[in-house]
PDB file of C-alpha atoms in Angstrom:
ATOM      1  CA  UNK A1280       4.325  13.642 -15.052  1.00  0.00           C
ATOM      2  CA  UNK A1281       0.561  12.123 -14.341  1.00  0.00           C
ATOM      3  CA  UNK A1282       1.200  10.826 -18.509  1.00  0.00           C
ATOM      4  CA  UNK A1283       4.701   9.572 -17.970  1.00  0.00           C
ATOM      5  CA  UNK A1284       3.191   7.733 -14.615  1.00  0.00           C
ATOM      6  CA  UNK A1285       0.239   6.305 -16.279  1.00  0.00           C
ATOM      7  CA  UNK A1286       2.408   5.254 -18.570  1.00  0.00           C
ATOM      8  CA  UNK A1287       4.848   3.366 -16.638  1.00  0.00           C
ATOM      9  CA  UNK A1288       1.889   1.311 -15.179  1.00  0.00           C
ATOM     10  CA  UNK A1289       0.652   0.317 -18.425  1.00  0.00           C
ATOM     11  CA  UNK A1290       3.621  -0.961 -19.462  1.00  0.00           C
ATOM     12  CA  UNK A1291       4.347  -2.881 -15.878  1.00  0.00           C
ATOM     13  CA  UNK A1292       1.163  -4.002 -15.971  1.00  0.00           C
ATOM     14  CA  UNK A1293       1.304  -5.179 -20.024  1.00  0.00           C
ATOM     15  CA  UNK A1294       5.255  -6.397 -19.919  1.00  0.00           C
ATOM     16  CA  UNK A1295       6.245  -6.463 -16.112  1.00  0.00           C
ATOM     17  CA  UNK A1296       9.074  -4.927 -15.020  1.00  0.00           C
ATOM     18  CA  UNK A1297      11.740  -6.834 -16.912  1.00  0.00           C
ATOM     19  CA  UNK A1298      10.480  -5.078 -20.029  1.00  0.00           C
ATOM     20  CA  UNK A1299      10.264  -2.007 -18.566  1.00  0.00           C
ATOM     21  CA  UNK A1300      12.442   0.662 -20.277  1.00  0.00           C
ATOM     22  CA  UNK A1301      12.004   4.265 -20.522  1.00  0.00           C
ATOM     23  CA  UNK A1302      12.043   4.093 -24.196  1.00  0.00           C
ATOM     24  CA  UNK A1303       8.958   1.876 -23.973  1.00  0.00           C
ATOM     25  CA  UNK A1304       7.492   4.365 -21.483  1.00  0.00           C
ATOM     26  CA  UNK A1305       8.088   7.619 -23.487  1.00  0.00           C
ATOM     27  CA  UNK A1306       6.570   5.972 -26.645  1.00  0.00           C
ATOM     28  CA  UNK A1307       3.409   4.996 -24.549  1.00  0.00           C
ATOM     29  CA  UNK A1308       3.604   8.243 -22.790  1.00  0.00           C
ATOM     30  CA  UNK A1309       3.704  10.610 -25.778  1.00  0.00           C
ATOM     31  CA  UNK A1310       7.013  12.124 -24.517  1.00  0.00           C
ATOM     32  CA  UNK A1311      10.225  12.178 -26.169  1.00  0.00           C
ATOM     33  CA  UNK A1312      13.096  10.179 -24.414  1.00  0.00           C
ATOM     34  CA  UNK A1313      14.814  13.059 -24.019  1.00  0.00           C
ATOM     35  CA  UNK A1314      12.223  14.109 -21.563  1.00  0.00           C
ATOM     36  CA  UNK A1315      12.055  10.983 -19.943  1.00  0.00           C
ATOM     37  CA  UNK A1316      15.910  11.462 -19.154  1.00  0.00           C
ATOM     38  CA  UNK A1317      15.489  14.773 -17.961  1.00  0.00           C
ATOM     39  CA  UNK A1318      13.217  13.780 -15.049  1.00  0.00           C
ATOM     40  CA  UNK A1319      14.202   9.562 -14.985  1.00  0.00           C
ATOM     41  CA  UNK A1320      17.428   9.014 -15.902  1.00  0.00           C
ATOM     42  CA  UNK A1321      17.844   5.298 -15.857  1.00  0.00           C
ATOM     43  CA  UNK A1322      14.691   2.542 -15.270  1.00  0.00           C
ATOM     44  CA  UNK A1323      15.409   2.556 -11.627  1.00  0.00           C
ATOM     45  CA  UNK A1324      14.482   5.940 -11.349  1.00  0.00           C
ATOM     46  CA  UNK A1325      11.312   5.805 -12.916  1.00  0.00           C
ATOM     47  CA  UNK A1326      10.082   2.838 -10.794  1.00  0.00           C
ATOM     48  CA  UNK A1327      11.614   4.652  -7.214  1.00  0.00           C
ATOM     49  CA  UNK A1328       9.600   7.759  -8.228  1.00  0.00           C
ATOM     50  CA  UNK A1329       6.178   5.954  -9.270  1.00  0.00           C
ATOM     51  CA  UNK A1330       6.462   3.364  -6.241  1.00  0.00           C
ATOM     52  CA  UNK A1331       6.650   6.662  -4.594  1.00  0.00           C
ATOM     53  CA  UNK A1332       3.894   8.550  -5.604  1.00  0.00           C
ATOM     54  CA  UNK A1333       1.950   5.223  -5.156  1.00  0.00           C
ATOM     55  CA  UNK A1334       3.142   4.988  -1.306  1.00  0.00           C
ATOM     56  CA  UNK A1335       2.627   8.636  -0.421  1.00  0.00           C
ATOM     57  CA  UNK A1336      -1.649   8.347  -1.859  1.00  0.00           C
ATOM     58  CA  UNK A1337      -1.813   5.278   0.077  1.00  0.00           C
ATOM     59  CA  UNK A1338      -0.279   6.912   3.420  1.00  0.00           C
ATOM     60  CA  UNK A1339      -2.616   9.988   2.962  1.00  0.00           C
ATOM     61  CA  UNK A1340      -5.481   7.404   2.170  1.00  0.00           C
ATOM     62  CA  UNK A1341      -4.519   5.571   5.745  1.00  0.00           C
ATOM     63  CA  UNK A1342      -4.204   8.986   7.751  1.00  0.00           C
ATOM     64  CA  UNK A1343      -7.001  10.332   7.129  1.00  0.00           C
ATOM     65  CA  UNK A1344      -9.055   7.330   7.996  1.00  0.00           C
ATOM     66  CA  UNK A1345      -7.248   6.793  11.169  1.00  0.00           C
ATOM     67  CA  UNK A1346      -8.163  10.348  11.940  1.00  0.00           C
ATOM     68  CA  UNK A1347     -11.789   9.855  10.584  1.00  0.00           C
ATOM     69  CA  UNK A1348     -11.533   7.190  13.371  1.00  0.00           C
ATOM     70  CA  UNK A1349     -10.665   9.132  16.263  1.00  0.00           C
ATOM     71  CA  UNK A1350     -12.979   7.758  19.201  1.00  0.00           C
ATOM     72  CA  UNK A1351     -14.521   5.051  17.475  1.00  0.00           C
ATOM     73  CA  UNK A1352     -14.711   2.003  19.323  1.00  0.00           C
ATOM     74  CA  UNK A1353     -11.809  -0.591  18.166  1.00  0.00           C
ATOM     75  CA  UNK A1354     -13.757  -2.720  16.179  1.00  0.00           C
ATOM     76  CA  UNK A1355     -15.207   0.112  13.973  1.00  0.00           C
ATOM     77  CA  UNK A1356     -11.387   1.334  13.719  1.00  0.00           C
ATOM     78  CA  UNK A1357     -10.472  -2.108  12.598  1.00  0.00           C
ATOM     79  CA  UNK A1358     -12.918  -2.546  10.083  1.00  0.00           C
ATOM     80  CA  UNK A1359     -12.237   0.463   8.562  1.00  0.00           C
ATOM     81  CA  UNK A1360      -8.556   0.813   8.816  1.00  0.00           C
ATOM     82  CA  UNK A1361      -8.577  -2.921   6.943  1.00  0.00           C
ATOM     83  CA  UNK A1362     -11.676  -1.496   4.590  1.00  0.00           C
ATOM     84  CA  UNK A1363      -9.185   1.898   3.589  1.00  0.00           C
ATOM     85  CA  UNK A1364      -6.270  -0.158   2.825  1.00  0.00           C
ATOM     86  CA  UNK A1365      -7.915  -2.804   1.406  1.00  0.00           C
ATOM     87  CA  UNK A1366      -9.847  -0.592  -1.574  1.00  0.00           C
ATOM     88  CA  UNK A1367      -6.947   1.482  -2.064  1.00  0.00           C
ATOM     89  CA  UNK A1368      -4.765  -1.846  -3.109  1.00  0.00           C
ATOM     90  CA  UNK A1369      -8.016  -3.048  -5.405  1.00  0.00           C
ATOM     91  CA  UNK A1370      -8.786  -0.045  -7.095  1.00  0.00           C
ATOM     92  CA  UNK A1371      -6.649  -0.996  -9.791  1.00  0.00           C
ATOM     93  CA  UNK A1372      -5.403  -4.617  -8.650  1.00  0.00           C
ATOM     94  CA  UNK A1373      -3.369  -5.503 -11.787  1.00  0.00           C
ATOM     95  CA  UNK A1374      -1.173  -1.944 -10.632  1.00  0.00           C
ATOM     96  CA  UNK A1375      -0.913  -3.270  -7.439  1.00  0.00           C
ATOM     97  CA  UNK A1376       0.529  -6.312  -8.857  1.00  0.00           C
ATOM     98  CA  UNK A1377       2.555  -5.046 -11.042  1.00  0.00           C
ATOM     99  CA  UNK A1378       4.220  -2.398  -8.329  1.00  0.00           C
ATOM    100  CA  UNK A1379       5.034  -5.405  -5.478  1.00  0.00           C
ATOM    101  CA  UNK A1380       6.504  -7.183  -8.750  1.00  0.00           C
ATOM    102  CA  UNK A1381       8.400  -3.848  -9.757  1.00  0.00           C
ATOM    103  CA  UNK A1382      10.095  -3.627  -6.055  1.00  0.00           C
ATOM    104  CA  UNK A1383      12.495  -5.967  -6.514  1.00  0.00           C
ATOM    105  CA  UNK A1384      15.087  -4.609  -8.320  1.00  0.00           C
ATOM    106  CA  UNK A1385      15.228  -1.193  -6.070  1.00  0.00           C
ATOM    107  CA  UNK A1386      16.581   0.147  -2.784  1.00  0.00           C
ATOM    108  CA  UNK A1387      13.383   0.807  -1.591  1.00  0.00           C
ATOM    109  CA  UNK A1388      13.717   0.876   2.474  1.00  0.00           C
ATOM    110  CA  UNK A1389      13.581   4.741   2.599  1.00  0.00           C
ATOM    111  CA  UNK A1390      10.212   4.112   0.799  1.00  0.00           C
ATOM    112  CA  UNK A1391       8.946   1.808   2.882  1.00  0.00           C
ATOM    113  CA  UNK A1392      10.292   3.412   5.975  1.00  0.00           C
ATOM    114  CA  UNK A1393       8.458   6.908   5.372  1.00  0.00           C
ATOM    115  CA  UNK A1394       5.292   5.040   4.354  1.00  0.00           C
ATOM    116  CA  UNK A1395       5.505   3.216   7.766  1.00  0.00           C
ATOM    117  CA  UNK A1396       6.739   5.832  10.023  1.00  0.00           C
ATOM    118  CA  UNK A1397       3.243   7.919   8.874  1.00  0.00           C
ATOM    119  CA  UNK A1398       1.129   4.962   8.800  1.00  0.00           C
ATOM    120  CA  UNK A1399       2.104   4.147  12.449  1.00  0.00           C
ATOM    121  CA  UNK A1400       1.796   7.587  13.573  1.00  0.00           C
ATOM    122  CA  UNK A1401      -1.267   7.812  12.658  1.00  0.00           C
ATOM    123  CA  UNK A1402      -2.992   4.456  13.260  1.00  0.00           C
ATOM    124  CA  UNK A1403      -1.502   4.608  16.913  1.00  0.00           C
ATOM    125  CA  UNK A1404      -2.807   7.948  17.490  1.00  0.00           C
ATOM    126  CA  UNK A1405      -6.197   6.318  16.632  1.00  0.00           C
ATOM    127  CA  UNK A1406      -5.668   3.515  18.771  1.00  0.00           C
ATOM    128  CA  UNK A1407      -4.814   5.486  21.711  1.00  0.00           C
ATOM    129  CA  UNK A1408      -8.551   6.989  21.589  1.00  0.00           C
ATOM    130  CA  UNK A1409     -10.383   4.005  21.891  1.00  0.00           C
ATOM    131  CA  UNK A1410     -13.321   4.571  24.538  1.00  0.00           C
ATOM    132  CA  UNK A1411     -13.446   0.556  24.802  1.00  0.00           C
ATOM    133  CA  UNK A1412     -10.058  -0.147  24.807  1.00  0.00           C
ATOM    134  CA  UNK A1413      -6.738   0.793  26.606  1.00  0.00           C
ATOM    135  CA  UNK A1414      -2.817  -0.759  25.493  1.00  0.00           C
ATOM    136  CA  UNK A1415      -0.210  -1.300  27.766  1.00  0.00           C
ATOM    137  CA  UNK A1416       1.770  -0.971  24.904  1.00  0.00           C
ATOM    138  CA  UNK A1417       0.290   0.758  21.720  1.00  0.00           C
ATOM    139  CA  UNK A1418       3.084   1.017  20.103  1.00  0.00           C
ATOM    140  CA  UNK A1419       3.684  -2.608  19.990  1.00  0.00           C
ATOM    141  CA  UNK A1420      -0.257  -3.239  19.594  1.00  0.00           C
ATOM    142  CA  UNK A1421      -0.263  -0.897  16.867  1.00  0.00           C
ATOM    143  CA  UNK A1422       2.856  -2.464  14.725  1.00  0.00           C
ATOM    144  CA  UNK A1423       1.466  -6.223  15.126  1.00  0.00           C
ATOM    145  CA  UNK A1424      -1.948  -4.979  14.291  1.00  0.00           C
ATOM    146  CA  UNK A1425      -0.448  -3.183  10.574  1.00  0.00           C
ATOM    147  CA  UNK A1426       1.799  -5.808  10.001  1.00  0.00           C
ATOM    148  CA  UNK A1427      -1.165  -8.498   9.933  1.00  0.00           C
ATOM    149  CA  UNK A1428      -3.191  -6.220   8.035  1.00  0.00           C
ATOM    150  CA  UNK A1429      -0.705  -5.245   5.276  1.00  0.00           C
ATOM    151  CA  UNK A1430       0.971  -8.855   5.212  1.00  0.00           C
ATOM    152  CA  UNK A1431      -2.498 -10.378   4.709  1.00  0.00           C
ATOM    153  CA  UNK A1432      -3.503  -8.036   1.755  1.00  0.00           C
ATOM    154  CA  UNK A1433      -0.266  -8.717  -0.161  1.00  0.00           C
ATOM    155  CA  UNK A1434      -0.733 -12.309   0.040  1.00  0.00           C
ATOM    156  CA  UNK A1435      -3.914 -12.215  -1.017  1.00  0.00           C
ATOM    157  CA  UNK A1436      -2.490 -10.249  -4.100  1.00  0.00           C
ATOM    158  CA  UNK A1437       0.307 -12.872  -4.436  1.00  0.00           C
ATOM    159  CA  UNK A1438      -1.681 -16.072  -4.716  1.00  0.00           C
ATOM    160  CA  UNK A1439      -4.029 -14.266  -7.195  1.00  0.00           C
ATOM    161  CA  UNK A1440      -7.202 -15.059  -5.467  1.00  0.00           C
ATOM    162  CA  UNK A1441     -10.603 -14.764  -6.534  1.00  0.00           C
ATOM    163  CA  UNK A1442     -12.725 -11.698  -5.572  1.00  0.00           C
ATOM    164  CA  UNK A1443     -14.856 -14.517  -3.693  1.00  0.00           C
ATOM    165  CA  UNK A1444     -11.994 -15.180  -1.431  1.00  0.00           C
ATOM    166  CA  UNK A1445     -10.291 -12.042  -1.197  1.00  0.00           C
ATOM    167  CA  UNK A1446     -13.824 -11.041   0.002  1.00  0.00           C
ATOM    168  CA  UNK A1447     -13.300 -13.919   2.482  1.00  0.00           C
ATOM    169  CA  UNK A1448     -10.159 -13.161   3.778  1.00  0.00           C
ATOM    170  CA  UNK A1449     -11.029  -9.728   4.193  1.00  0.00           C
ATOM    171  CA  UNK A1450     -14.045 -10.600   6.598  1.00  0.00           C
ATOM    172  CA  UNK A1451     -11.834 -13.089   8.814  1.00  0.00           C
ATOM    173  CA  UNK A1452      -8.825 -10.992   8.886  1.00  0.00           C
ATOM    174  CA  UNK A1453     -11.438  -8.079  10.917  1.00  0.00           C
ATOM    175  CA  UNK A1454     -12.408 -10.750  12.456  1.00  0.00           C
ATOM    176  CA  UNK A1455      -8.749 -11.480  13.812  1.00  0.00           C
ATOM    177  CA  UNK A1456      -7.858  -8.132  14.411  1.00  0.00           C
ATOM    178  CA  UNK A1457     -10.581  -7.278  16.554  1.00  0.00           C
ATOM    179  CA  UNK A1458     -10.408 -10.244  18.712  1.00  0.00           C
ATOM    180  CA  UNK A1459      -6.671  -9.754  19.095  1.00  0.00           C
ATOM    181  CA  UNK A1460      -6.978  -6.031  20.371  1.00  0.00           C
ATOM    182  CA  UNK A1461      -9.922  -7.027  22.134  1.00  0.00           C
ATOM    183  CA  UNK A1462      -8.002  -9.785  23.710  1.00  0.00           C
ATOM    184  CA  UNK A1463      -5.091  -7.913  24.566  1.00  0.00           C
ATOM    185  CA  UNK A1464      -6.571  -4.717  25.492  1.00  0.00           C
ATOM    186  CA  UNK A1465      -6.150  -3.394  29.406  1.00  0.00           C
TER     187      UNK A1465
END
């Protein structure tokens, strides 16, 4: 499976998704297509099951950072909430690419939901055990804090930008995130 996955990013990465076929995969892969169909039988498949995998590392990546964060005042959680997330999309930046590219041809909510629903958990659990800061509503807090965070990092993936300025963005968007909690916090 780790071959046939490796695989599949290769070729995303090499052809983008709308040359993405499990033939292609299975060649690259060292598989037979016969074993491709066994596991993926259709393109569709393939990309749920790798956007998958992808989104499950990530959410592990996330929880255990939150939970590494556990008491730390807010602006050490934000910094490395935003750190976490942000090496985990630039390990391998043409992947990450390549899978928001590869998205748009799948039903992916359930995906995205799951990834969420233990990303939230997690980082709002953290929240909640700031010494410096109490929410009113953390919930809330918590949502408007991830959706900044993760909104910011794809578009610095989307417009391509230079590891100067993605280095920039990153600094200012901490730099937002702590002065909103610390604005809003009771």
């Amino acid at each position: 499976m780790d071959a046939i996955f490796e695989a599949t990013l290769q070729v995303l990465v090499a052809e983008g998704p709308e040359h993405l076929t499990t033939t292609r995969v299975a060649e690259r892969a060292g598989v037979s297509v016969g074993t491709m169909y066994q596991y993926f039988p259709h393109k569709q498949g393939l990309l749920y099951a790798l956007n998958e995998r992808y989104l499950l590392a990530l959410a592990e990546r996330v929880e255990a950072q939150a939970l590494a964060c556990h008491g730390a005042p807010i602006a050490k959680m934000v910094e490395s909430i935003v750190k976490t997330y942000w090496a985990a999309k630039m390990e391998r930046p043409e992947v990450t690419r390549a899978l928001y590219r590869s998205v748009v041809e799948l039903d992916n909510d359930a995906l995205i939901e799951a990834f969420a629903r233990r990303v939230d958990t997690a980082t709002e659990a953290m929240l909640t055990t700031a010494p410096d800061a109490k929410f009113a509503d953390p919930r809330t807090v918590n949502l408007t804090l991830l959706t900044t965070i993760f909104g910011a990092v794809r578009n610095v993936f989307e417009r391509d930008l230079p590891a100067s300025e993605a280095h920039a963005v990153q600094h200012q968007l901490i730099l937002m995130c702590v002065a909103y909690l610390t604005a809003i916090k009771s």
